[in-house]
Short mmCIF file of C-alpha atoms in Angstrom, two decimals:
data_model
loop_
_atom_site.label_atom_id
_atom_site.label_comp_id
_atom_site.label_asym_id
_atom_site.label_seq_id
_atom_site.Cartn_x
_atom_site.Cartn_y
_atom_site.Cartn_z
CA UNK A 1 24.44 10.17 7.99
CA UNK A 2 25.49 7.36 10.61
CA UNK A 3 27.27 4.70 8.89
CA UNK A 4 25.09 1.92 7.73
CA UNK A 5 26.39 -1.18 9.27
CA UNK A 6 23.18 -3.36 8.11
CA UNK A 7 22.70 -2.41 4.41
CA UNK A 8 19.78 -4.16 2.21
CA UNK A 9 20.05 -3.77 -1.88
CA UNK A 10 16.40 -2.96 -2.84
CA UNK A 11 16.95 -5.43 -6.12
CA UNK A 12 17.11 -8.27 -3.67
CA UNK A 13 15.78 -10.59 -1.89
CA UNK A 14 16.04 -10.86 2.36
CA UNK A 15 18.06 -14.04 1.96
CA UNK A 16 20.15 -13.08 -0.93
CA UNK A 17 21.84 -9.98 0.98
CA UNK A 18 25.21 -9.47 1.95
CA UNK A 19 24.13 -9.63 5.26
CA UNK A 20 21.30 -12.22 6.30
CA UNK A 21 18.76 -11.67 8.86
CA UNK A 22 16.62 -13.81 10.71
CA UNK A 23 12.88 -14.19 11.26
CA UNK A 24 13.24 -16.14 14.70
CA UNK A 25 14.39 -15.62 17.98
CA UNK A 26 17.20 -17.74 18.92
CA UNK A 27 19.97 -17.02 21.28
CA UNK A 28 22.71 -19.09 18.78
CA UNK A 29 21.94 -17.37 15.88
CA UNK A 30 25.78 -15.50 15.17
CA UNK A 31 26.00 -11.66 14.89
CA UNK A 32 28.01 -10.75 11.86
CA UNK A 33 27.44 -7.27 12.85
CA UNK A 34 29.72 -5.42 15.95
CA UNK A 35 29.21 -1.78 17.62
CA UNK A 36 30.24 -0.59 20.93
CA UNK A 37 28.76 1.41 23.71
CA UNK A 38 28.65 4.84 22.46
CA UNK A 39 28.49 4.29 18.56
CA UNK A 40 25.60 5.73 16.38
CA UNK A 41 24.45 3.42 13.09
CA UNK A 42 22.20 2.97 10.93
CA UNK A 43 20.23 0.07 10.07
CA UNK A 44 18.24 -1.17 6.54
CA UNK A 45 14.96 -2.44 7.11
CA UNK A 46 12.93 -4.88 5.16
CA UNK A 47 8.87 -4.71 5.15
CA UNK A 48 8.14 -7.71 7.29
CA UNK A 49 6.50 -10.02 4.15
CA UNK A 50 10.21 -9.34 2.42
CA UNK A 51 7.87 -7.84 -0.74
CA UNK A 52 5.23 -10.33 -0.69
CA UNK A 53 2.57 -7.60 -0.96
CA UNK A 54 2.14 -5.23 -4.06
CA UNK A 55 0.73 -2.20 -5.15
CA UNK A 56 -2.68 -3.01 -6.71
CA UNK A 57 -6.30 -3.36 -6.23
CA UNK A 58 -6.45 -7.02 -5.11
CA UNK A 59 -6.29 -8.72 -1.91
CA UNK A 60 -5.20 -11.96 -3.09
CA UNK A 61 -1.39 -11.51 -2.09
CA UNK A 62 -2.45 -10.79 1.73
CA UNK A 63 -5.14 -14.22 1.63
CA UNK A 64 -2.20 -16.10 0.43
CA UNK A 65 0.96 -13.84 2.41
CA UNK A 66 3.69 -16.21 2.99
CA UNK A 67 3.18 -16.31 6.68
CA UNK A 68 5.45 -18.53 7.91
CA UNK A 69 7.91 -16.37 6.54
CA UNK A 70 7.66 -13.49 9.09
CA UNK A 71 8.97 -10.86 10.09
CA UNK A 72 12.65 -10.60 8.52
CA UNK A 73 14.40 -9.08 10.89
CA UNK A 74 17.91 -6.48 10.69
CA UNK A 75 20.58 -8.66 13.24
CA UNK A 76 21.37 -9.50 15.41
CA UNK A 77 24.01 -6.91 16.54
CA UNK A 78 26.09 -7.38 19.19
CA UNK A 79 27.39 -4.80 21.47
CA UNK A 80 31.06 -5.07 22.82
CA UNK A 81 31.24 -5.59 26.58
CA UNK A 82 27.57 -6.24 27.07
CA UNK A 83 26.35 -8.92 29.66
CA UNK A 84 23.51 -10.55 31.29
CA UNK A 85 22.12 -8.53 33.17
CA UNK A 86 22.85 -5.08 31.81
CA UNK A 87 20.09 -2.72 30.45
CA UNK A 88 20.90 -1.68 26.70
CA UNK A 89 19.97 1.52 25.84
CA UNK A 90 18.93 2.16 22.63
CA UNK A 91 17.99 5.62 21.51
CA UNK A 92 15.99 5.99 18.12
CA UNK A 93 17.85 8.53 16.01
CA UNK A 94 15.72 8.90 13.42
CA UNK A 95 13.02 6.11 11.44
CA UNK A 96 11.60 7.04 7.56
CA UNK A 97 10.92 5.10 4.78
CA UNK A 98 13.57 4.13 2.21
CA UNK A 99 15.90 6.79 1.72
CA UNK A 100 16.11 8.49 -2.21
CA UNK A 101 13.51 5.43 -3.61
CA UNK A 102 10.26 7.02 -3.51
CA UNK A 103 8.89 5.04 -6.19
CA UNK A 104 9.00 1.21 -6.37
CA UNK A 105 7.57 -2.48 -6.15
CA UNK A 106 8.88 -2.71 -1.95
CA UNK A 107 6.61 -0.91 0.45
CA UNK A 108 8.51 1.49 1.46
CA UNK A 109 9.59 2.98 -1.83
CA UNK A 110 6.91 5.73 -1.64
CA UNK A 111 3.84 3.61 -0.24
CA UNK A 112 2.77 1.54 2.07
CA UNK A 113 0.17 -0.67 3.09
CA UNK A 114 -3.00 -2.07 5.43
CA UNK A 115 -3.87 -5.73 5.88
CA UNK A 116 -6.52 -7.85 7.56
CA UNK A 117 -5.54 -11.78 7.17
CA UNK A 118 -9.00 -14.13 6.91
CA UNK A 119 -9.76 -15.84 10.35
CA UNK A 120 -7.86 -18.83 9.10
CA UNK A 121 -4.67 -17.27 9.08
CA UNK A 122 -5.23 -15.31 12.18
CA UNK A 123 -7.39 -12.83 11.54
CA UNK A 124 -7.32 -9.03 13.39
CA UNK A 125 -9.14 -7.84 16.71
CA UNK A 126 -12.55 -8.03 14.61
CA UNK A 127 -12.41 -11.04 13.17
CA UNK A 128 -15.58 -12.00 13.38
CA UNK A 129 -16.87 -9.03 11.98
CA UNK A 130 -14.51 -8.99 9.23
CA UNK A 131 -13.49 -12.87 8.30
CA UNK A 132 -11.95 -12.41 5.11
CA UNK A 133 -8.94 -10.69 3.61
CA UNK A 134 -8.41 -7.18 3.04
CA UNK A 135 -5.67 -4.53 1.78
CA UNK A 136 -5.68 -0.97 1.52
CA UNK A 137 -2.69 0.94 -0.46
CA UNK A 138 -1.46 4.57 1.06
CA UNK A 139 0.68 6.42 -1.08
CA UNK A 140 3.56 9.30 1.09
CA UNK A 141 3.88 12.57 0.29
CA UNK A 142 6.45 13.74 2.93
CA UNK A 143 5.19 12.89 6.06
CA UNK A 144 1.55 12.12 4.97
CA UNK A 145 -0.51 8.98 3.73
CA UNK A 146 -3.55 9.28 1.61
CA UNK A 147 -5.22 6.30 -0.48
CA UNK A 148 -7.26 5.21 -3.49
CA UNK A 149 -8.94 2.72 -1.26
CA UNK A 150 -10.41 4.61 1.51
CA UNK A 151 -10.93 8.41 -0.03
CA UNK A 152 -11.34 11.83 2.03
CA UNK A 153 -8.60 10.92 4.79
CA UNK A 154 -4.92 11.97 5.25
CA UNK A 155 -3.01 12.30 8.26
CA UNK A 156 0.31 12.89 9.07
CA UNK A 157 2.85 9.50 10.14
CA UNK A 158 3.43 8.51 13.15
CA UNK A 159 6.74 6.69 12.03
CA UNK A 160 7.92 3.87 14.11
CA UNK A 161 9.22 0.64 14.69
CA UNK A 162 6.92 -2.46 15.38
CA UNK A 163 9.50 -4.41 16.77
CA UNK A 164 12.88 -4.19 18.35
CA UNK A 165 14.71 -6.35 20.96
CA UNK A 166 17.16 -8.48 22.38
CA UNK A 167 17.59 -12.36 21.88
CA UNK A 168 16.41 -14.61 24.75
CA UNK A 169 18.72 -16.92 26.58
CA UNK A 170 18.17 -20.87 26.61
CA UNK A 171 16.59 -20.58 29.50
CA UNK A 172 14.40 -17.82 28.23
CA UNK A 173 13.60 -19.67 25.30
CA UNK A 174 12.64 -22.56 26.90
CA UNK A 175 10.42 -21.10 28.93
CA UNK A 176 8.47 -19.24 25.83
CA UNK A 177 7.92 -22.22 24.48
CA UNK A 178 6.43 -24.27 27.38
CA UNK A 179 4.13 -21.35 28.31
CA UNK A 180 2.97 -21.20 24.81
CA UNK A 181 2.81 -24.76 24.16
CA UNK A 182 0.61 -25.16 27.30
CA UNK A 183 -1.63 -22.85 25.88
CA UNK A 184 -2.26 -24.57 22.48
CA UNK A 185 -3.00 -27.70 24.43
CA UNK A 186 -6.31 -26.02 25.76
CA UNK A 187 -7.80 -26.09 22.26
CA UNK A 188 -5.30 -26.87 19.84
CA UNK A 189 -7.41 -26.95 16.83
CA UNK A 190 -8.81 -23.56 17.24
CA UNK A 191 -9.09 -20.97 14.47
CA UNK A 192 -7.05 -18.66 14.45
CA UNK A 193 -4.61 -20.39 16.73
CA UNK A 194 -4.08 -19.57 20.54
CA UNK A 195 -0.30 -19.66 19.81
CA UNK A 196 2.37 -20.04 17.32
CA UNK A 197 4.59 -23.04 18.34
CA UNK A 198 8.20 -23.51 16.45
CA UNK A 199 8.10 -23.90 13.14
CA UNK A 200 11.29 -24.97 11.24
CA UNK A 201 9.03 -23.85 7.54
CA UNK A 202 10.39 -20.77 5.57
CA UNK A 203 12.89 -20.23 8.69
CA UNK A 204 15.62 -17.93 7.96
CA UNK A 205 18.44 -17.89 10.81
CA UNK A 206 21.18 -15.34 9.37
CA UNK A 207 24.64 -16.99 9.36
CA UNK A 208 24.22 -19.84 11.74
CA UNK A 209 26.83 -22.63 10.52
CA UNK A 210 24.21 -25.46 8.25
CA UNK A 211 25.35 -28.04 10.82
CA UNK A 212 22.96 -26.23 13.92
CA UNK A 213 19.73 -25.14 11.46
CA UNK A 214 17.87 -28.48 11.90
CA UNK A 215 18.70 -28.26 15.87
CA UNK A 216 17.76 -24.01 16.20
CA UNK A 217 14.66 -24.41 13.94
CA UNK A 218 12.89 -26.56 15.86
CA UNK A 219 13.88 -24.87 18.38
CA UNK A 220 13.33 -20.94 17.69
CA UNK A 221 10.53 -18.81 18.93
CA UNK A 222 8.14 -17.31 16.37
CA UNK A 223 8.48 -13.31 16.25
CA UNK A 224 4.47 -12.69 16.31
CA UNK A 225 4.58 -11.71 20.04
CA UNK A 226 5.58 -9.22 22.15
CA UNK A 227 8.01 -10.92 25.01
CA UNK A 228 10.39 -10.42 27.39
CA UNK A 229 13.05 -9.39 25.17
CA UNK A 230 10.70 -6.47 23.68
CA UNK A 231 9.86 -7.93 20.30
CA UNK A 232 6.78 -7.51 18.37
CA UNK A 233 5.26 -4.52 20.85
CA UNK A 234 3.41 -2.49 18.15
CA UNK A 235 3.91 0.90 19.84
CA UNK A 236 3.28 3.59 17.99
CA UNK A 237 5.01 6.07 20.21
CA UNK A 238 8.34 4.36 20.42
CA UNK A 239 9.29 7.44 17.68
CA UNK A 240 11.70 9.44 16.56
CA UNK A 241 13.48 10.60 19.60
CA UNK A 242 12.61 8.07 21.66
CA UNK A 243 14.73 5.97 24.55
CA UNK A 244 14.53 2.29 25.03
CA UNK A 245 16.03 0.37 27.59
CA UNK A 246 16.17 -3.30 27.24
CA UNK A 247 17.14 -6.59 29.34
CA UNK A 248 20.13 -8.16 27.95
CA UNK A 249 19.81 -11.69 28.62
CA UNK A 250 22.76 -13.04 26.37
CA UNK A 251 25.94 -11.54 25.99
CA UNK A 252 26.32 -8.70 23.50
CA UNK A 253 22.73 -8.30 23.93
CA UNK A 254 21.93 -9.12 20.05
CA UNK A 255 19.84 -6.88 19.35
CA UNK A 256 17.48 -7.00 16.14
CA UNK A 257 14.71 -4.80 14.27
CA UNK A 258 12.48 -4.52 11.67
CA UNK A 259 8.43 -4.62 10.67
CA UNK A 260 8.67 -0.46 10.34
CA UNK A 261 5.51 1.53 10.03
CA UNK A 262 4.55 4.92 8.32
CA UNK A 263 1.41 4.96 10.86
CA UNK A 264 -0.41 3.27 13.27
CA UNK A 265 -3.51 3.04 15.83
CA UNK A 266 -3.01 2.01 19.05
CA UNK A 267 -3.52 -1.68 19.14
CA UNK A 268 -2.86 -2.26 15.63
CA UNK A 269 -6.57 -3.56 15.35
CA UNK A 270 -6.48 -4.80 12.00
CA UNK A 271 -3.24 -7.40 12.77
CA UNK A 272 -1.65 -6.85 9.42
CA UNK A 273 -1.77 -3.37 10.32
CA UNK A 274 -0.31 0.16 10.45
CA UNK A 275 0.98 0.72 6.95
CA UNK A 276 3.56 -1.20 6.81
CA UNK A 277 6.75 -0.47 4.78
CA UNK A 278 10.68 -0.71 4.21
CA UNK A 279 12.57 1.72 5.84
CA UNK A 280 15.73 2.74 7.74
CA UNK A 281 16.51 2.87 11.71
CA UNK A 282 19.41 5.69 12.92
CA UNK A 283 20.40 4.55 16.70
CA UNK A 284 22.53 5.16 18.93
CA UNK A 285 23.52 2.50 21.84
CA UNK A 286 24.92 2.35 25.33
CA UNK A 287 24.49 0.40 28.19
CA UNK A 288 23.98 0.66 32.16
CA UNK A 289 25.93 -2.60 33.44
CA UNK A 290 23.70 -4.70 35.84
CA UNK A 291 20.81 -2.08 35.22
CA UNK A 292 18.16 -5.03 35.84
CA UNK A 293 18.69 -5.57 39.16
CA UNK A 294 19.68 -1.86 39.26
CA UNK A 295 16.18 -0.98 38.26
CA UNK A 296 14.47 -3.75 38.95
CA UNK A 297 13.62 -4.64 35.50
CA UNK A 298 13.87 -8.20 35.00
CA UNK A 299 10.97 -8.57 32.17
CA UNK A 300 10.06 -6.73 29.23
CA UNK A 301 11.64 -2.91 28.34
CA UNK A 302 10.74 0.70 29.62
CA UNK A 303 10.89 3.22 27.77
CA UNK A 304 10.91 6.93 27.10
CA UNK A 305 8.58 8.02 24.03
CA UNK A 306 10.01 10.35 21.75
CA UNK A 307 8.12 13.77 20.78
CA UNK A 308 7.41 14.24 17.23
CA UNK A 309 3.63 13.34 17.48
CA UNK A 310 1.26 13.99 14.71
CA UNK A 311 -0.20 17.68 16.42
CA UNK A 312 -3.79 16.82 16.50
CA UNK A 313 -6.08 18.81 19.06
CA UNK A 314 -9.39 18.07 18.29
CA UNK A 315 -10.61 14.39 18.81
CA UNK A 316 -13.85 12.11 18.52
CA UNK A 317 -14.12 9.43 21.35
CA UNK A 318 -16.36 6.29 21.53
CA UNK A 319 -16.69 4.15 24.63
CA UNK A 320 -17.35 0.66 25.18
CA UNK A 321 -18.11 -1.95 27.53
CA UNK A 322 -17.13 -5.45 28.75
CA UNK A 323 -20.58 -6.65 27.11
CA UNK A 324 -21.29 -8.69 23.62
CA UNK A 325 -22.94 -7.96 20.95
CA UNK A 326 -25.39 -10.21 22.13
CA UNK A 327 -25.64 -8.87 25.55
CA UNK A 328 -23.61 -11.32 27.79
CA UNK A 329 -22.17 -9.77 30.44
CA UNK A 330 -18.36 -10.28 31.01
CA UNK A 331 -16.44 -9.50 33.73
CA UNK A 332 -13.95 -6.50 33.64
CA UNK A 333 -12.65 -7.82 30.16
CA UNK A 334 -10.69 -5.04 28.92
CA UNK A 335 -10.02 -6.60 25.43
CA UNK A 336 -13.84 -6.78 24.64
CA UNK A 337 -14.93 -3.38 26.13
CA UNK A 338 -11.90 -2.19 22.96
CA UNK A 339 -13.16 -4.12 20.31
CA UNK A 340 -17.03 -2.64 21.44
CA UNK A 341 -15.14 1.18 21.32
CA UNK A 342 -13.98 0.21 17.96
CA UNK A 343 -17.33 -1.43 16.51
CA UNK A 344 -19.10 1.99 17.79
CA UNK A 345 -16.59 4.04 15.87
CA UNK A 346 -16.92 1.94 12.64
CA UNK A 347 -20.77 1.95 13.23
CA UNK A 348 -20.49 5.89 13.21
CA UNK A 349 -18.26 6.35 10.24
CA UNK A 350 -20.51 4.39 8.05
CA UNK A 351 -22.99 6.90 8.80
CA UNK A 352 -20.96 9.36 6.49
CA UNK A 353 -20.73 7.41 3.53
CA UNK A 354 -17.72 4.96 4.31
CA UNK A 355 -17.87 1.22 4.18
CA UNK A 356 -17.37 -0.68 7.26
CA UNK A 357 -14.04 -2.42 6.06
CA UNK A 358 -12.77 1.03 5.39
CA UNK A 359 -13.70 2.81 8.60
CA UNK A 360 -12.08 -0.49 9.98
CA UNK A 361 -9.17 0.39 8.11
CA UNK A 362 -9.05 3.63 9.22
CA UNK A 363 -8.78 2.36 12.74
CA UNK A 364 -5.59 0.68 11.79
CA UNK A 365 -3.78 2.92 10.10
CA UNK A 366 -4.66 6.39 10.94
CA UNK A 367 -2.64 7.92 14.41
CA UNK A 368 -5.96 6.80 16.99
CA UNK A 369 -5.47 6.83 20.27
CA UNK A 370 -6.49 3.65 22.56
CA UNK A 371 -7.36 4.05 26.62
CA UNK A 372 -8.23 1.81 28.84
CA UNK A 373 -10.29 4.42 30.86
CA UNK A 374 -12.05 1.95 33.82
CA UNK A 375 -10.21 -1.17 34.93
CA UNK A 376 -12.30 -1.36 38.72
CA UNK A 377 -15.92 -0.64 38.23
CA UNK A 378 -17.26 -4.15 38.70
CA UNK A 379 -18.59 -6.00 36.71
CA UNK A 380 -17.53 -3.80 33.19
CA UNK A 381 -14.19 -2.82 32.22
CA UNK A 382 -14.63 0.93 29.84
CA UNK A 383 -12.21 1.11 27.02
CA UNK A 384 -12.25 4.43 24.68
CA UNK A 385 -11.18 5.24 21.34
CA UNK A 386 -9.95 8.42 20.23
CA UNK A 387 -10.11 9.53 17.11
CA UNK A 388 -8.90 12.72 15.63
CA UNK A 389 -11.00 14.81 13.36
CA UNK A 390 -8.33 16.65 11.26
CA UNK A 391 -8.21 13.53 9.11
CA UNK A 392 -11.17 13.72 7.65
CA UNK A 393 -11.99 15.63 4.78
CA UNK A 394 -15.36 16.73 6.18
CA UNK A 395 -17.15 17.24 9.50
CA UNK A 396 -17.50 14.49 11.26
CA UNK A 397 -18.46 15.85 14.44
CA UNK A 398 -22.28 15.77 15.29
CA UNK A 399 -24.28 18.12 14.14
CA UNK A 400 -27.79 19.26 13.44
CA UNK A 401 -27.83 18.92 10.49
CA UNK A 402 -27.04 15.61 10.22
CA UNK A 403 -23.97 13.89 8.86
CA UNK A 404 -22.18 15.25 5.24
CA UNK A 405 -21.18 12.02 3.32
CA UNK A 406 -18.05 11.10 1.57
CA UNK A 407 -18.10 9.61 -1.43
CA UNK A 408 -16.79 5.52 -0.73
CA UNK A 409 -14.92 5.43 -4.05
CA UNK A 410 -13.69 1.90 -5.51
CA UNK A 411 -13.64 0.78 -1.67
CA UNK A 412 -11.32 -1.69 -0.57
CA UNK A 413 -10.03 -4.79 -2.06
CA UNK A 414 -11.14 -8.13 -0.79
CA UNK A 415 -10.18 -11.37 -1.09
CA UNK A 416 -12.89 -14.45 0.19
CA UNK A 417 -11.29 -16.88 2.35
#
């Protein structure tokens, strides 16, 4: 095992480690923690709500998730003899839950779990379909998630990181917050938000010396988005195995992790999504000096996916187009012809016994894949949704003789905004 140079004690809190984290992006927040090119590590994660969320049958605890609060974040580390400029390569050793605790109040320790906020506090990608609060528990059994909630499915992980990057410059910084700024003034009462502004509330900024905190919180980005600097991305192929290269825009590159997930669908439709957990990151780093202008990557990372993909071969696909539910016709909008794809799945599954919420669910968790499969055709935008059948505990392919039906069970927990 690589040494762990980021350790988290399971009877703690995020802030009461012997290392601190962060949950914003901030280019003065100190690494206390070194490597060099060359070195493998490994890193303690915590589940992004720092064990907010428990394992029961209410959804009280993700209505009232500490919000503010999120995501804490392993880092930064710095890598010797990094610059501005360089490309840091980080390749993804190996990503599981938390090692030897398979049983446990932290997410993580042998489960995991599936959110959708209320509108108020942002919602998912169907929030007007689904306004209020939801959770669904999956329990592991080696690489597999099944759950009381939503009965008849298992599939196998897809384990990954939902976010990973590099810390922004001043500059950087700046910019993010101008951009996003501008944006709230279009509507800046609008629920959910259009963007999260800095917020010095619940802020957590590792070892930064007490006398820059009131300065760097009003200062720090949120880590809901996906940036520059990587961030909050959500892919579900950036795997075991895979190769990341990043844009290092301050020196040592500071590089930070966390929000891990057992499984995901592409897009992450239900926001608090995947199953999210605890866990453990094995990487390995180097770095290609002046690789930006090198490779012309001056924005946001490239990477190489790793290959230890759930083996499905068999898959279910539902279209949809750039139109709303109440016919309007939009013009090559990508994100709407998704969310119809997605209400046409859920619309199926229901048709075999399962709720809406927990076909919705399913959509969030389980290993779907997400196309955009017609970006040109004037005026609607097709986006498809792929879902594969081995999860299912019966049929669910069309057939004459109409669709078998799975019994719902207790259904998923909700709690009213």
């Amino acid at each position: 095992m690589p040494e762990v140079v980021f350790p988290l004690d399971s009877t703690k809190s995020f802030t009461d480690q012997q290392i601190v984290g962060h949950n914003r992006w901030h280019p003065d927040i100190p690494a206390r923690v070194q490597v060099r090119p060359g070195d493998s590590f490994r890193v303690h994660c915590r589940e992004w709500f720092d064990g907010a969320i428990r394992n029961d049958d209410s959804a009280e605890d993700v209505l009232n998730a500490p919000l503010a609060g999120v995501h804490v974040l392993s880092g930064p580390i710095a890598v010797q003899g990094v610059e501005p400029g360089d490309l840091l390569i980080v390749d993804i050793l190996d990503v599981g839950a938390i090692p030897q605790e398979d049983s446990g109040p932290l997410a993580g320790q042998g489960w995991g779990y599936t959110g959708v906020f209320a509108t108020r506090n942002g919602g998912g990608f169907l929030t007007e379909q689904f306004p209020d609060a939801y959770k669904v528990i999956w329990d592991f059994s080696g690489q597999t998630a099944t759950s009381r909630h939503v009965p008849g499915v298992s599939f196998t992980g897809i384990i990954h990181p939902g976010l990973m990057g590099t810390a922004p410059s001043h500059e950087l910084l700046r910019t993010w917050n101008a951009r996003e700024q501008a944006l709230i003034d279009t509507n800046p009462t609008r629920v959910p938000p259009l963007a999260l502004p800095p917020n010095p509330d619940s802020v957590i900024l590792g070892h930064l010396p007490e006398s820059d905190i009131e300065r760097v919180a009003g200062e720090a980005a949120r880590t809901a988005p996906p940036r520059e600097n990587g961030g909050n991305q959500d892919i579900k192929n950036l795997t075991k195995g895979s190769r990341i290269f990043y844009p290092v825009f301050v020196d040592g590159a500071n590089l930070s992790m966390g929000d891990l997930h057992f499984s995901q669908g592409d897009g992450e439709i239900t926001f608090c999504g995947a199953i999210e957990m605890g866990g453990f990151m094995d990487l390995h780093v180097d770095v290609i000096k002046g690789g930006m202008a090198t490779y012309g990557v001056s924005e946001n990372a490239i990477f190489m996916p790793g290959n230890v993909d759930p083996r499905y071969d068999q898959w279910l696909a539902f279209s949809g187009t750039s139109v709303t539910l109440d016919g309007e016709q939009r013009y090559l909008d990508s994100h709407l012809s998704y969310q119809r794809a997605c209400l046409h799945a859920i619309d199926y599954l229901q048709k075999f016994g399962y709720s809406d919420i927990q076909a919705y669910m399913i959509l969030g968790a389980a290993p779907i894949e997400g196309r955009l499969s017609g970006v040109v055709d004037i005026p609607n935008s097709c986006s498809t949704v792929y879902i594969p059948t081995a999860i299912f505990d019966i049929d669910v392919r069309p057939s004459a003789s109409g669709p078998q039906q799975v019994d719902p069970g207790q259904g998923v927990p909700v709690a009213r905004a």
